[in-house]
Amino acid sequence: MGPQDLPVTTGTMPFRGHETWYRVTGTIDPAGTGPAPLVVLHGGPGAAHDYTLAMTSLAGDGRAVVHYDQLGCGLSTHLPDADPSFWTVELFVAELRALVEHLGIADRFHLLGQSWGGMLGPEVVLSDDAGILSLSICDSPASMPLWLQAANELRDQLPADVQATLLAEEAAGTTDSEAYKAAEKVFYDRHVCRVVPNPPEVAASFDQIDDDPTVYHAMNGPSEFHVVGSLKEWSVVDRVADIRVPTLVVAGAYDEARPIVWQPFVDAIPDVRSHVFGESSHMPHVEEPEAFTEVVGSFLREHDRPRP
């Protein structure tokens, strides 16, 4: 049975007076004897789950795969008038913990984060690693200063006219202009998703950020390489040695997440391995889906264990 044949359940969870939407592909095993559920943390912040739906392939071995939209985006409650200070790492750590409790899997689950989700994943583990069998960090930095360094190096490799447009629009404060978006897309097609045109589920996540950029603008900024939000100085570099769960770190060879951004995870986490997908940029799960499923699926199976 392939993932496309598995049952899909959707629902919402009350969270701090709002609603968090979730989707479960497959069936959660209440006995806790089969493959443990996988919870997917999407990127952005505020990109919604759509572009990670290819990861339902990881349900093919019988594990449930849980997607959800973090508060402020997708099918969860939107809060466009929230003060920027509302959007914190701690908020999203608490939301994840509330979700696994709501689903009855808090004592046994795998955690996978992509991009911003792979920044959030270590924060969840460092806050409380109870019940977490493994952590997969996909295309993610250990610090935003390293991310900006890598992004600027890649940006310097763009055509001169594209660089000039980016600089001019940023200086003018017109990063919502069509000229800026066109220049930005040159970078995205090289280093974010090399499947062009983007698959519908990837386009859906980009579209929903355009429709409601509240969280993305508050925490990140107007683009992947112009970070002026609250995460600008974020780092876990000095804390990753305290991650005690088995960890997999993956990225693409053309990824905006260059090796310098994820190397601190590999250098310091005690039980860690890494893999680079040779034909991918920032979305190996979309760009090399079969290889991604094999690498990540093997890691999850290795660290499955039944409920005590």
PDB file of C-alpha atoms in Angstrom:
ATOM      1  CA  MET A   1       0.000   0.000   0.000  1.00  0.00           C
ATOM      2  CA  GLY A   2       1.434   3.386  -1.015  1.00  0.00           C
ATOM      3  CA  PRO A   3       0.965   6.630   0.920  1.00  0.00           C
ATOM      4  CA  GLN A   4      -1.699   7.708  -1.572  1.00  0.00           C
ATOM      5  CA  ASP A   5      -3.823   4.747  -0.444  1.00  0.00           C
ATOM      6  CA  LEU A   6      -3.620   5.523   3.258  1.00  0.00           C
ATOM      7  CA  PRO A   7      -6.404   7.193   5.226  1.00  0.00           C
ATOM      8  CA  VAL A   8      -6.069  10.914   5.862  1.00  0.00           C
ATOM      9  CA  THR A   9      -7.572  12.528   8.947  1.00  0.00           C
ATOM     10  CA  THR A  10      -7.738  16.285   9.532  1.00  0.00           C
ATOM     11  CA  GLY A  11      -8.792  18.273  12.546  1.00  0.00           C
ATOM     12  CA  THR A  12      -8.097  21.292  14.708  1.00  0.00           C
ATOM     13  CA  MET A  13      -6.688  21.672  18.201  1.00  0.00           C
ATOM     14  CA  PRO A  14      -7.501  24.573  20.528  1.00  0.00           C
ATOM     15  CA  PHE A  15      -4.338  26.461  21.408  1.00  0.00           C
ATOM     16  CA  ARG A  16      -4.212  29.622  23.514  1.00  0.00           C
ATOM     17  CA  GLY A  17      -7.642  30.737  22.376  1.00  0.00           C
ATOM     18  CA  HIS A  18      -6.958  29.958  18.724  1.00  0.00           C
ATOM     19  CA  GLU A  19      -7.029  26.881  16.467  1.00  0.00           C
ATOM     20  CA  THR A  20      -4.147  24.810  15.124  1.00  0.00           C
ATOM     21  CA  TRP A  21      -5.007  22.696  12.077  1.00  0.00           C
ATOM     22  CA  TYR A  22      -3.434  19.271  11.592  1.00  0.00           C
ATOM     23  CA  ARG A  23      -3.469  16.369   9.150  1.00  0.00           C
ATOM     24  CA  VAL A  24      -2.563  12.731   9.858  1.00  0.00           C
ATOM     25  CA  THR A  25      -1.612  10.448   6.953  1.00  0.00           C
ATOM     26  CA  GLY A  26      -2.021   6.827   8.015  1.00  0.00           C
ATOM     27  CA  THR A  27      -3.235   5.627  11.378  1.00  0.00           C
ATOM     28  CA  ILE A  28      -1.741   6.375  14.778  1.00  0.00           C
ATOM     29  CA  ASP A  29      -1.166   3.071  16.558  1.00  0.00           C
ATOM     30  CA  PRO A  30      -2.626   3.415  20.075  1.00  0.00           C
ATOM     31  CA  ALA A  31      -0.676   0.380  21.289  1.00  0.00           C
ATOM     32  CA  GLY A  32       2.646   1.956  20.310  1.00  0.00           C
ATOM     33  CA  THR A  33       4.133  -1.261  18.916  1.00  0.00           C
ATOM     34  CA  GLY A  34       4.531  -0.393  15.222  1.00  0.00           C
ATOM     35  CA  PRO A  35       6.563   2.352  13.546  1.00  0.00           C
ATOM     36  CA  ALA A  36       6.413   5.535  15.604  1.00  0.00           C
ATOM     37  CA  PRO A  37       4.580   8.607  14.224  1.00  0.00           C
ATOM     38  CA  LEU A  38       6.558  11.335  12.496  1.00  0.00           C
ATOM     39  CA  VAL A  39       5.676  14.983  13.150  1.00  0.00           C
ATOM     40  CA  VAL A  40       6.723  17.448  10.428  1.00  0.00           C
ATOM     41  CA  LEU A  41       7.598  21.053  11.280  1.00  0.00           C
ATOM     42  CA  HIS A  42       7.203  23.262   8.219  1.00  0.00           C
ATOM     43  CA  GLY A  43       9.357  26.230   7.347  1.00  0.00           C
ATOM     44  CA  GLY A  44       8.863  29.900   6.724  1.00  0.00           C
ATOM     45  CA  PRO A  45       8.225  30.892   9.406  1.00  0.00           C
ATOM     46  CA  GLY A  46       4.665  30.990   8.171  1.00  0.00           C
ATOM     47  CA  ALA A  47       4.996  28.899   5.000  1.00  0.00           C
ATOM     48  CA  ALA A  48       2.287  26.364   5.993  1.00  0.00           C
ATOM     49  CA  HIS A  49       2.468  22.615   5.482  1.00  0.00           C
ATOM     50  CA  ASP A  50       1.651  22.351   1.754  1.00  0.00           C
ATOM     51  CA  TYR A  51       5.188  22.249   0.329  1.00  0.00           C
ATOM     52  CA  THR A  52       6.143  19.405   2.707  1.00  0.00           C
ATOM     53  CA  LEU A  53       3.277  17.109   1.647  1.00  0.00           C
ATOM     54  CA  ALA A  54       5.716  14.973  -0.372  1.00  0.00           C
ATOM     55  CA  MET A  55       6.931  13.741   3.013  1.00  0.00           C
ATOM     56  CA  THR A  56       3.776  11.637   3.290  1.00  0.00           C
ATOM     57  CA  SER A  57       5.921   9.113   1.401  1.00  0.00           C
ATOM     58  CA  LEU A  58       7.447   8.350   4.798  1.00  0.00           C
ATOM     59  CA  ALA A  59       4.102   6.804   5.775  1.00  0.00           C
ATOM     60  CA  GLY A  60       4.717   4.012   3.280  1.00  0.00           C
ATOM     61  CA  ASP A  61       6.302   1.783   5.920  1.00  0.00           C
ATOM     62  CA  GLY A  62       3.275   1.945   8.192  1.00  0.00           C
ATOM     63  CA  ARG A  63       4.051   4.997  10.320  1.00  0.00           C
ATOM     64  CA  ALA A  64       1.605   7.872  10.679  1.00  0.00           C
ATOM     65  CA  VAL A  65       2.902  11.194   9.323  1.00  0.00           C
ATOM     66  CA  VAL A  66       1.560  14.306  11.025  1.00  0.00           C
ATOM     67  CA  HIS A  67       1.532  17.649   9.250  1.00  0.00           C
ATOM     68  CA  TYR A  68       0.198  20.808  10.815  1.00  0.00           C
ATOM     69  CA  ASP A  69       0.024  24.515  10.117  1.00  0.00           C
ATOM     70  CA  GLN A  70       1.737  26.557  12.776  1.00  0.00           C
ATOM     71  CA  LEU A  71      -0.354  29.331  14.273  1.00  0.00           C
ATOM     72  CA  GLY A  72      -0.648  32.333  11.988  1.00  0.00           C
ATOM     73  CA  CYS A  73      -0.626  30.543   8.636  1.00  0.00           C
ATOM     74  CA  GLY A  74      -2.315  28.006   6.387  1.00  0.00           C
ATOM     75  CA  LEU A  75      -5.497  26.521   7.805  1.00  0.00           C
ATOM     76  CA  SER A  76      -4.716  27.522  11.397  1.00  0.00           C
ATOM     77  CA  THR A  77      -5.891  30.804  12.946  1.00  0.00           C
ATOM     78  CA  HIS A  78      -4.419  33.873  11.280  1.00  0.00           C
ATOM     79  CA  LEU A  79      -3.581  36.866  13.451  1.00  0.00           C
ATOM     80  CA  PRO A  80      -2.625  39.672  11.053  1.00  0.00           C
ATOM     81  CA  ASP A  81      -2.999  42.332  13.748  1.00  0.00           C
ATOM     82  CA  ALA A  82      -0.821  40.595  16.346  1.00  0.00           C
ATOM     83  CA  ASP A  83       2.090  42.591  17.665  1.00  0.00           C
ATOM     84  CA  PRO A  84       5.365  41.298  16.162  1.00  0.00           C
ATOM     85  CA  SER A  85       6.519  40.407  19.674  1.00  0.00           C
ATOM     86  CA  PHE A  86       3.740  37.788  19.838  1.00  0.00           C
ATOM     87  CA  TRP A  87       5.623  35.533  17.414  1.00  0.00           C
ATOM     88  CA  THR A  88       8.335  33.781  19.400  1.00  0.00           C
ATOM     89  CA  VAL A  89      10.241  30.520  19.328  1.00  0.00           C
ATOM     90  CA  GLU A  90       8.686  29.686  22.699  1.00  0.00           C
ATOM     91  CA  LEU A  91       5.178  30.047  21.252  1.00  0.00           C
ATOM     92  CA  PHE A  92       5.865  27.473  18.554  1.00  0.00           C
ATOM     93  CA  VAL A  93       7.648  25.079  20.926  1.00  0.00           C
ATOM     94  CA  ALA A  94       4.568  25.153  23.163  1.00  0.00           C
ATOM     95  CA  GLU A  95       2.266  24.608  20.167  1.00  0.00           C
ATOM     96  CA  LEU A  96       4.170  21.489  19.087  1.00  0.00           C
ATOM     97  CA  ARG A  97       4.049  20.051  22.593  1.00  0.00           C
ATOM     98  CA  ALA A  98       0.311  20.778  22.826  1.00  0.00           C
ATOM     99  CA  LEU A  99      -0.258  19.032  19.481  1.00  0.00           C
ATOM    100  CA  VAL A 100       1.514  15.779  20.369  1.00  0.00           C
ATOM    101  CA  GLU A 101      -0.404  15.700  23.658  1.00  0.00           C
ATOM    102  CA  HIS A 102      -3.650  16.292  21.765  1.00  0.00           C
ATOM    103  CA  LEU A 103      -2.882  13.419  19.369  1.00  0.00           C
ATOM    104  CA  GLY A 104      -1.838  11.074  22.181  1.00  0.00           C
ATOM    105  CA  ILE A 105       1.702  10.576  20.864  1.00  0.00           C
ATOM    106  CA  ALA A 106       3.712  12.730  23.295  1.00  0.00           C
ATOM    107  CA  ASP A 107       5.527   9.707  24.732  1.00  0.00           C
ATOM    108  CA  ARG A 108       6.739   8.312  21.382  1.00  0.00           C
ATOM    109  CA  PHE A 109       7.312  10.202  18.144  1.00  0.00           C
ATOM    110  CA  HIS A 110       9.960  11.245  15.637  1.00  0.00           C
ATOM    111  CA  LEU A 111      10.435  14.947  14.893  1.00  0.00           C
ATOM    112  CA  LEU A 112      11.434  16.356  11.491  1.00  0.00           C
ATOM    113  CA  GLY A 113      11.919  20.035  10.764  1.00  0.00           C
ATOM    114  CA  GLN A 114      12.520  21.637   7.385  1.00  0.00           C
ATOM    115  CA  SER A 115      14.182  25.071   7.040  1.00  0.00           C
ATOM    116  CA  TRP A 116      12.675  27.180   9.873  1.00  0.00           C
ATOM    117  CA  GLY A 117      11.173  23.897  11.101  1.00  0.00           C
ATOM    118  CA  GLY A 118      14.723  22.563  11.455  1.00  0.00           C
ATOM    119  CA  MET A 119      15.529  25.563  13.651  1.00  0.00           C
ATOM    120  CA  LEU A 120      12.417  24.929  15.727  1.00  0.00           C
ATOM    121  CA  GLY A 121      13.136  21.193  16.084  1.00  0.00           C
ATOM    122  CA  PRO A 122      16.331  21.646  18.119  1.00  0.00           C
ATOM    123  CA  GLU A 123      14.539  24.215  20.276  1.00  0.00           C
ATOM    124  CA  VAL A 124      11.817  21.642  21.011  1.00  0.00           C
ATOM    125  CA  VAL A 125      14.396  18.985  21.891  1.00  0.00           C
ATOM    126  CA  LEU A 126      16.474  21.348  24.029  1.00  0.00           C
ATOM    127  CA  SER A 127      13.364  22.475  25.880  1.00  0.00           C
ATOM    128  CA  ASP A 128      12.210  18.916  26.629  1.00  0.00           C
ATOM    129  CA  ASP A 129      13.224  15.797  24.695  1.00  0.00           C
ATOM    130  CA  ALA A 130      10.741  13.491  26.436  1.00  0.00           C
ATOM    131  CA  GLY A 131       9.156  11.063  24.000  1.00  0.00           C
ATOM    132  CA  ILE A 132      11.259  12.144  21.011  1.00  0.00           C
ATOM    133  CA  LEU A 133      12.866   9.096  19.382  1.00  0.00           C
ATOM    134  CA  SER A 134      14.857  11.042  16.779  1.00  0.00           C
ATOM    135  CA  LEU A 135      15.340  14.465  15.239  1.00  0.00           C
ATOM    136  CA  SER A 136      15.764  15.137  11.504  1.00  0.00           C
ATOM    137  CA  ILE A 137      17.069  18.597  10.585  1.00  0.00           C
ATOM    138  CA  CYS A 138      16.467  19.327   6.905  1.00  0.00           C
ATOM    139  CA  ASP A 139      18.044  22.298   5.102  1.00  0.00           C
ATOM    140  CA  SER A 140      18.375  24.355   8.276  1.00  0.00           C
ATOM    141  CA  PRO A 141      20.896  26.661   9.970  1.00  0.00           C
ATOM    142  CA  ALA A 142      22.258  26.461  13.484  1.00  0.00           C
ATOM    143  CA  SER A 143      22.294  30.267  13.525  1.00  0.00           C
ATOM    144  CA  MET A 144      20.841  33.101  11.497  1.00  0.00           C
ATOM    145  CA  PRO A 145      24.142  35.005  11.290  1.00  0.00           C
ATOM    146  CA  LEU A 146      25.576  31.936   9.535  1.00  0.00           C
ATOM    147  CA  TRP A 147      22.472  31.806   7.321  1.00  0.00           C
ATOM    148  CA  LEU A 148      22.956  35.432   6.293  1.00  0.00           C
ATOM    149  CA  GLN A 149      26.631  34.839   5.585  1.00  0.00           C
ATOM    150  CA  ALA A 150      25.757  31.930   3.292  1.00  0.00           C
ATOM    151  CA  ALA A 151      22.910  33.830   1.623  1.00  0.00           C
ATOM    152  CA  ASN A 152      25.122  36.815   0.898  1.00  0.00           C
ATOM    153  CA  GLU A 153      27.782  34.578  -0.626  1.00  0.00           C
ATOM    154  CA  LEU A 154      25.171  33.048  -2.943  1.00  0.00           C
ATOM    155  CA  ARG A 155      23.649  36.431  -3.663  1.00  0.00           C
ATOM    156  CA  ASP A 156      27.051  37.715  -4.799  1.00  0.00           C
ATOM    157  CA  GLN A 157      27.003  34.988  -7.465  1.00  0.00           C
ATOM    158  CA  LEU A 158      23.761  36.241  -9.024  1.00  0.00           C
ATOM    159  CA  PRO A 159      23.868  38.194 -12.303  1.00  0.00           C
ATOM    160  CA  ALA A 160      24.926  41.806 -11.770  1.00  0.00           C
ATOM    161  CA  ASP A 161      21.592  43.258 -12.874  1.00  0.00           C
ATOM    162  CA  VAL A 162      19.711  41.006 -10.442  1.00  0.00           C
ATOM    163  CA  GLN A 163      21.986  42.075  -7.569  1.00  0.00           C
ATOM    164  CA  ALA A 164      21.480  45.721  -8.501  1.00  0.00           C
ATOM    165  CA  THR A 165      17.703  45.358  -8.477  1.00  0.00           C
ATOM    166  CA  LEU A 166      17.728  43.672  -5.074  1.00  0.00           C
ATOM    167  CA  LEU A 167      19.916  46.375  -3.562  1.00  0.00           C
ATOM    168  CA  ALA A 168      17.914  49.229  -5.066  1.00  0.00           C
ATOM    169  CA  GLU A 169      14.537  47.896  -3.962  1.00  0.00           C
ATOM    170  CA  GLU A 170      15.788  47.090  -0.457  1.00  0.00           C
ATOM    171  CA  ALA A 171      17.262  50.576  -0.101  1.00  0.00           C
ATOM    172  CA  ALA A 172      13.978  52.088  -1.256  1.00  0.00           C
ATOM    173  CA  GLY A 173      11.928  49.907   1.052  1.00  0.00           C
ATOM    174  CA  THR A 174       9.973  48.517  -1.911  1.00  0.00           C
ATOM    175  CA  THR A 175      10.601  44.806  -1.421  1.00  0.00           C
ATOM    176  CA  ASP A 176       6.956  44.156  -2.358  1.00  0.00           C
ATOM    177  CA  SER A 177       7.535  45.450  -5.912  1.00  0.00           C
ATOM    178  CA  GLU A 178       7.262  43.248  -8.982  1.00  0.00           C
ATOM    179  CA  ALA A 179      10.889  44.040  -9.849  1.00  0.00           C
ATOM    180  CA  TYR A 180      12.061  42.761  -6.476  1.00  0.00           C
ATOM    181  CA  LYS A 181       9.942  39.616  -6.759  1.00  0.00           C
ATOM    182  CA  ALA A 182      11.362  38.879 -10.217  1.00  0.00           C
ATOM    183  CA  ALA A 183      14.933  39.296  -8.960  1.00  0.00           C
ATOM    184  CA  GLU A 184      14.166  37.228  -5.884  1.00  0.00           C
ATOM    185  CA  LYS A 185      12.862  34.412  -8.085  1.00  0.00           C
ATOM    186  CA  VAL A 186      16.240  34.097  -9.801  1.00  0.00           C
ATOM    187  CA  PHE A 187      17.727  33.236  -6.409  1.00  0.00           C
ATOM    188  CA  TYR A 188      14.831  30.937  -5.486  1.00  0.00           C
ATOM    189  CA  ASP A 189      15.060  28.969  -8.731  1.00  0.00           C
ATOM    190  CA  ARG A 190      18.742  28.334  -8.061  1.00  0.00           C
ATOM    191  CA  HIS A 191      18.780  27.720  -4.329  1.00  0.00           C
ATOM    192  CA  VAL A 192      15.254  27.097  -2.979  1.00  0.00           C
ATOM    193  CA  CYS A 193      13.489  24.785  -5.437  1.00  0.00           C
ATOM    194  CA  ARG A 194      15.108  23.754  -8.698  1.00  0.00           C
ATOM    195  CA  VAL A 195      11.922  22.104  -9.965  1.00  0.00           C
ATOM    196  CA  VAL A 196      10.648  24.882 -12.233  1.00  0.00           C
ATOM    197  CA  PRO A 197       7.817  25.638 -12.529  1.00  0.00           C
ATOM    198  CA  ASN A 198       7.326  24.820  -8.878  1.00  0.00           C
ATOM    199  CA  PRO A 199       4.948  21.939  -8.109  1.00  0.00           C
ATOM    200  CA  PRO A 200       1.456  23.085  -7.031  1.00  0.00           C
ATOM    201  CA  GLU A 201       2.016  22.305  -3.355  1.00  0.00           C
ATOM    202  CA  VAL A 202       5.232  24.381  -3.323  1.00  0.00           C
ATOM    203  CA  ALA A 203       3.525  27.254  -5.134  1.00  0.00           C
ATOM    204  CA  ALA A 204       0.686  27.054  -2.592  1.00  0.00           C
ATOM    205  CA  SER A 205       3.054  27.695   0.302  1.00  0.00           C
ATOM    206  CA  PHE A 206       4.667  30.653  -1.460  1.00  0.00           C
ATOM    207  CA  ASP A 207       1.217  32.026  -2.343  1.00  0.00           C
ATOM    208  CA  GLN A 208      -0.037  31.833   1.198  1.00  0.00           C
ATOM    209  CA  ILE A 209       3.001  33.770   2.470  1.00  0.00           C
ATOM    210  CA  ASP A 210       2.169  36.424  -0.129  1.00  0.00           C
ATOM    211  CA  ASP A 211      -1.460  36.455   1.013  1.00  0.00           C
ATOM    212  CA  ASP A 212      -0.569  36.754   4.713  1.00  0.00           C
ATOM    213  CA  PRO A 213       3.112  37.454   5.404  1.00  0.00           C
ATOM    214  CA  THR A 214       2.507  38.365   9.065  1.00  0.00           C
ATOM    215  CA  VAL A 215       4.655  35.657  10.655  1.00  0.00           C
ATOM    216  CA  TYR A 216       7.311  35.615   7.933  1.00  0.00           C
ATOM    217  CA  HIS A 217       7.831  39.370   8.064  1.00  0.00           C
ATOM    218  CA  ALA A 218       7.829  39.513  11.868  1.00  0.00           C
ATOM    219  CA  MET A 219      10.350  36.730  12.403  1.00  0.00           C
ATOM    220  CA  ASN A 220      12.347  36.643   9.149  1.00  0.00           C
ATOM    221  CA  GLY A 221      11.837  39.664   6.919  1.00  0.00           C
ATOM    222  CA  PRO A 222      10.879  40.297   3.295  1.00  0.00           C
ATOM    223  CA  SER A 223      12.981  37.532   1.706  1.00  0.00           C
ATOM    224  CA  GLU A 224      15.299  34.590   2.341  1.00  0.00           C
ATOM    225  CA  PHE A 225      18.375  36.797   2.155  1.00  0.00           C
ATOM    226  CA  HIS A 226      17.077  40.046   3.661  1.00  0.00           C
ATOM    227  CA  VAL A 227      16.542  39.017   7.274  1.00  0.00           C
ATOM    228  CA  VAL A 228      15.517  41.897   9.512  1.00  0.00           C
ATOM    229  CA  GLY A 229      12.979  40.159  11.783  1.00  0.00           C
ATOM    230  CA  SER A 230      13.180  38.863  15.340  1.00  0.00           C
ATOM    231  CA  LEU A 231      15.204  35.790  14.309  1.00  0.00           C
ATOM    232  CA  LYS A 232      18.075  37.892  12.940  1.00  0.00           C
ATOM    233  CA  GLU A 233      20.375  37.051  15.860  1.00  0.00           C
ATOM    234  CA  TRP A 234      18.940  33.608  16.656  1.00  0.00           C
ATOM    235  CA  SER A 235      21.455  30.805  17.335  1.00  0.00           C
ATOM    236  CA  VAL A 236      21.665  27.387  18.975  1.00  0.00           C
ATOM    237  CA  VAL A 237      25.356  26.907  18.185  1.00  0.00           C
ATOM    238  CA  ASP A 238      26.376  27.064  21.839  1.00  0.00           C
ATOM    239  CA  ARG A 239      23.599  24.627  22.870  1.00  0.00           C
ATOM    240  CA  VAL A 240      23.562  21.859  20.251  1.00  0.00           C
ATOM    241  CA  ALA A 241      25.964  19.674  22.228  1.00  0.00           C
ATOM    242  CA  ASP A 242      23.083  19.206  24.681  1.00  0.00           C
ATOM    243  CA  ILE A 243      20.904  17.490  22.062  1.00  0.00           C
ATOM    244  CA  ARG A 244      20.747  13.876  23.270  1.00  0.00           C
ATOM    245  CA  VAL A 245      18.452  12.274  20.707  1.00  0.00           C
ATOM    246  CA  PRO A 246      19.758  10.590  17.516  1.00  0.00           C
ATOM    247  CA  THR A 247      19.911  13.271  14.838  1.00  0.00           C
ATOM    248  CA  LEU A 248      20.019  13.273  11.040  1.00  0.00           C
ATOM    249  CA  VAL A 249      21.115  16.437   9.209  1.00  0.00           C
ATOM    250  CA  VAL A 250      20.378  16.689   5.472  1.00  0.00           C
ATOM    251  CA  ALA A 251      20.703  19.386   2.808  1.00  0.00           C
ATOM    252  CA  GLY A 252      21.007  19.808  -0.941  1.00  0.00           C
ATOM    253  CA  ALA A 253      24.191  20.453  -2.878  1.00  0.00           C
ATOM    254  CA  TYR A 254      22.720  23.708  -4.265  1.00  0.00           C
ATOM    255  CA  ASP A 255      20.895  24.566  -1.042  1.00  0.00           C
ATOM    256  CA  GLU A 256      20.712  28.088   0.319  1.00  0.00           C
ATOM    257  CA  ALA A 257      21.496  26.204   3.528  1.00  0.00           C
ATOM    258  CA  ARG A 258      25.181  25.867   2.675  1.00  0.00           C
ATOM    259  CA  PRO A 259      27.423  23.545   4.726  1.00  0.00           C
ATOM    260  CA  ILE A 260      28.621  26.379   6.957  1.00  0.00           C
ATOM    261  CA  VAL A 261      25.089  26.792   8.327  1.00  0.00           C
ATOM    262  CA  TRP A 262      24.502  23.180   9.367  1.00  0.00           C
ATOM    263  CA  GLN A 263      28.063  22.096  10.191  1.00  0.00           C
ATOM    264  CA  PRO A 264      27.678  23.142  13.862  1.00  0.00           C
ATOM    265  CA  PHE A 265      24.998  20.454  14.241  1.00  0.00           C
ATOM    266  CA  VAL A 266      27.330  17.813  12.805  1.00  0.00           C
ATOM    267  CA  ASP A 267      30.294  18.986  14.854  1.00  0.00           C
ATOM    268  CA  ALA A 268      28.602  19.072  18.242  1.00  0.00           C
ATOM    269  CA  ILE A 269      25.572  16.769  18.491  1.00  0.00           C
ATOM    270  CA  PRO A 270      26.827  13.540  20.101  1.00  0.00           C
ATOM    271  CA  ASP A 271      24.760  11.084  17.997  1.00  0.00           C
ATOM    272  CA  VAL A 272      24.553  12.613  14.522  1.00  0.00           C
ATOM    273  CA  ARG A 273      24.947  11.777  10.864  1.00  0.00           C
ATOM    274  CA  SER A 274      24.538  13.857   7.715  1.00  0.00           C
ATOM    275  CA  HIS A 275      23.674  13.449   4.045  1.00  0.00           C
ATOM    276  CA  VAL A 276      23.855  15.822   1.061  1.00  0.00           C
ATOM    277  CA  PHE A 277      21.508  15.287  -1.904  1.00  0.00           C
ATOM    278  CA  GLY A 278      23.555  15.955  -5.033  1.00  0.00           C
ATOM    279  CA  GLU A 279      20.785  17.215  -7.328  1.00  0.00           C
ATOM    280  CA  SER A 280      18.798  19.285  -4.848  1.00  0.00           C
ATOM    281  CA  SER A 281      18.677  22.777  -3.437  1.00  0.00           C
ATOM    282  CA  HIS A 282      16.493  23.673  -0.441  1.00  0.00           C
ATOM    283  CA  MET A 283      13.782  21.035  -0.969  1.00  0.00           C
ATOM    284  CA  PRO A 284      15.284  17.559  -1.495  1.00  0.00           C
ATOM    285  CA  HIS A 285      11.920  16.069  -0.509  1.00  0.00           C
ATOM    286  CA  VAL A 286      10.545  17.675  -3.705  1.00  0.00           C
ATOM    287  CA  GLU A 287      13.643  17.636  -5.914  1.00  0.00           C
ATOM    288  CA  GLU A 288      14.840  14.076  -5.140  1.00  0.00           C
ATOM    289  CA  PRO A 289      11.802  12.525  -3.441  1.00  0.00           C
ATOM    290  CA  GLU A 290      12.798   8.865  -3.778  1.00  0.00           C
ATOM    291  CA  ALA A 291      16.295   9.434  -2.406  1.00  0.00           C
ATOM    292  CA  PHE A 292      14.895  11.597   0.398  1.00  0.00           C
ATOM    293  CA  THR A 293      12.391   8.911   1.376  1.00  0.00           C
ATOM    294  CA  GLU A 294      15.109   6.258   1.412  1.00  0.00           C
ATOM    295  CA  VAL A 295      17.606   8.257   3.489  1.00  0.00           C
ATOM    296  CA  VAL A 296      15.148   9.661   6.016  1.00  0.00           C
ATOM    297  CA  GLY A 297      12.983   6.527   6.104  1.00  0.00           C
ATOM    298  CA  SER A 298      15.986   4.322   6.882  1.00  0.00           C
ATOM    299  CA  PHE A 299      17.020   6.637   9.700  1.00  0.00           C
ATOM    300  CA  LEU A 300      13.524   6.599  11.214  1.00  0.00           C
ATOM    301  CA  ARG A 301      13.275   2.811  11.038  1.00  0.00           C
ATOM    302  CA  GLU A 302      16.645   2.473  12.716  1.00  0.00           C
ATOM    303  CA  HIS A 303      15.425   4.493  15.683  1.00  0.00           C
ATOM    304  CA  ASP A 304      11.915   3.112  16.022  1.00  0.00           C
ATOM    305  CA  ARG A 305      11.225   1.431  19.311  1.00  0.00           C
ATOM    306  CA  PRO A 306       7.979   0.294  20.930  1.00  0.00           C
ATOM    307  CA  ARG A 307       6.301   2.141  23.752  1.00  0.00           C
ATOM    308  CA  PRO A 308       7.810   0.998  27.094  1.00  0.00           C
TER     309      PRO A 308
END
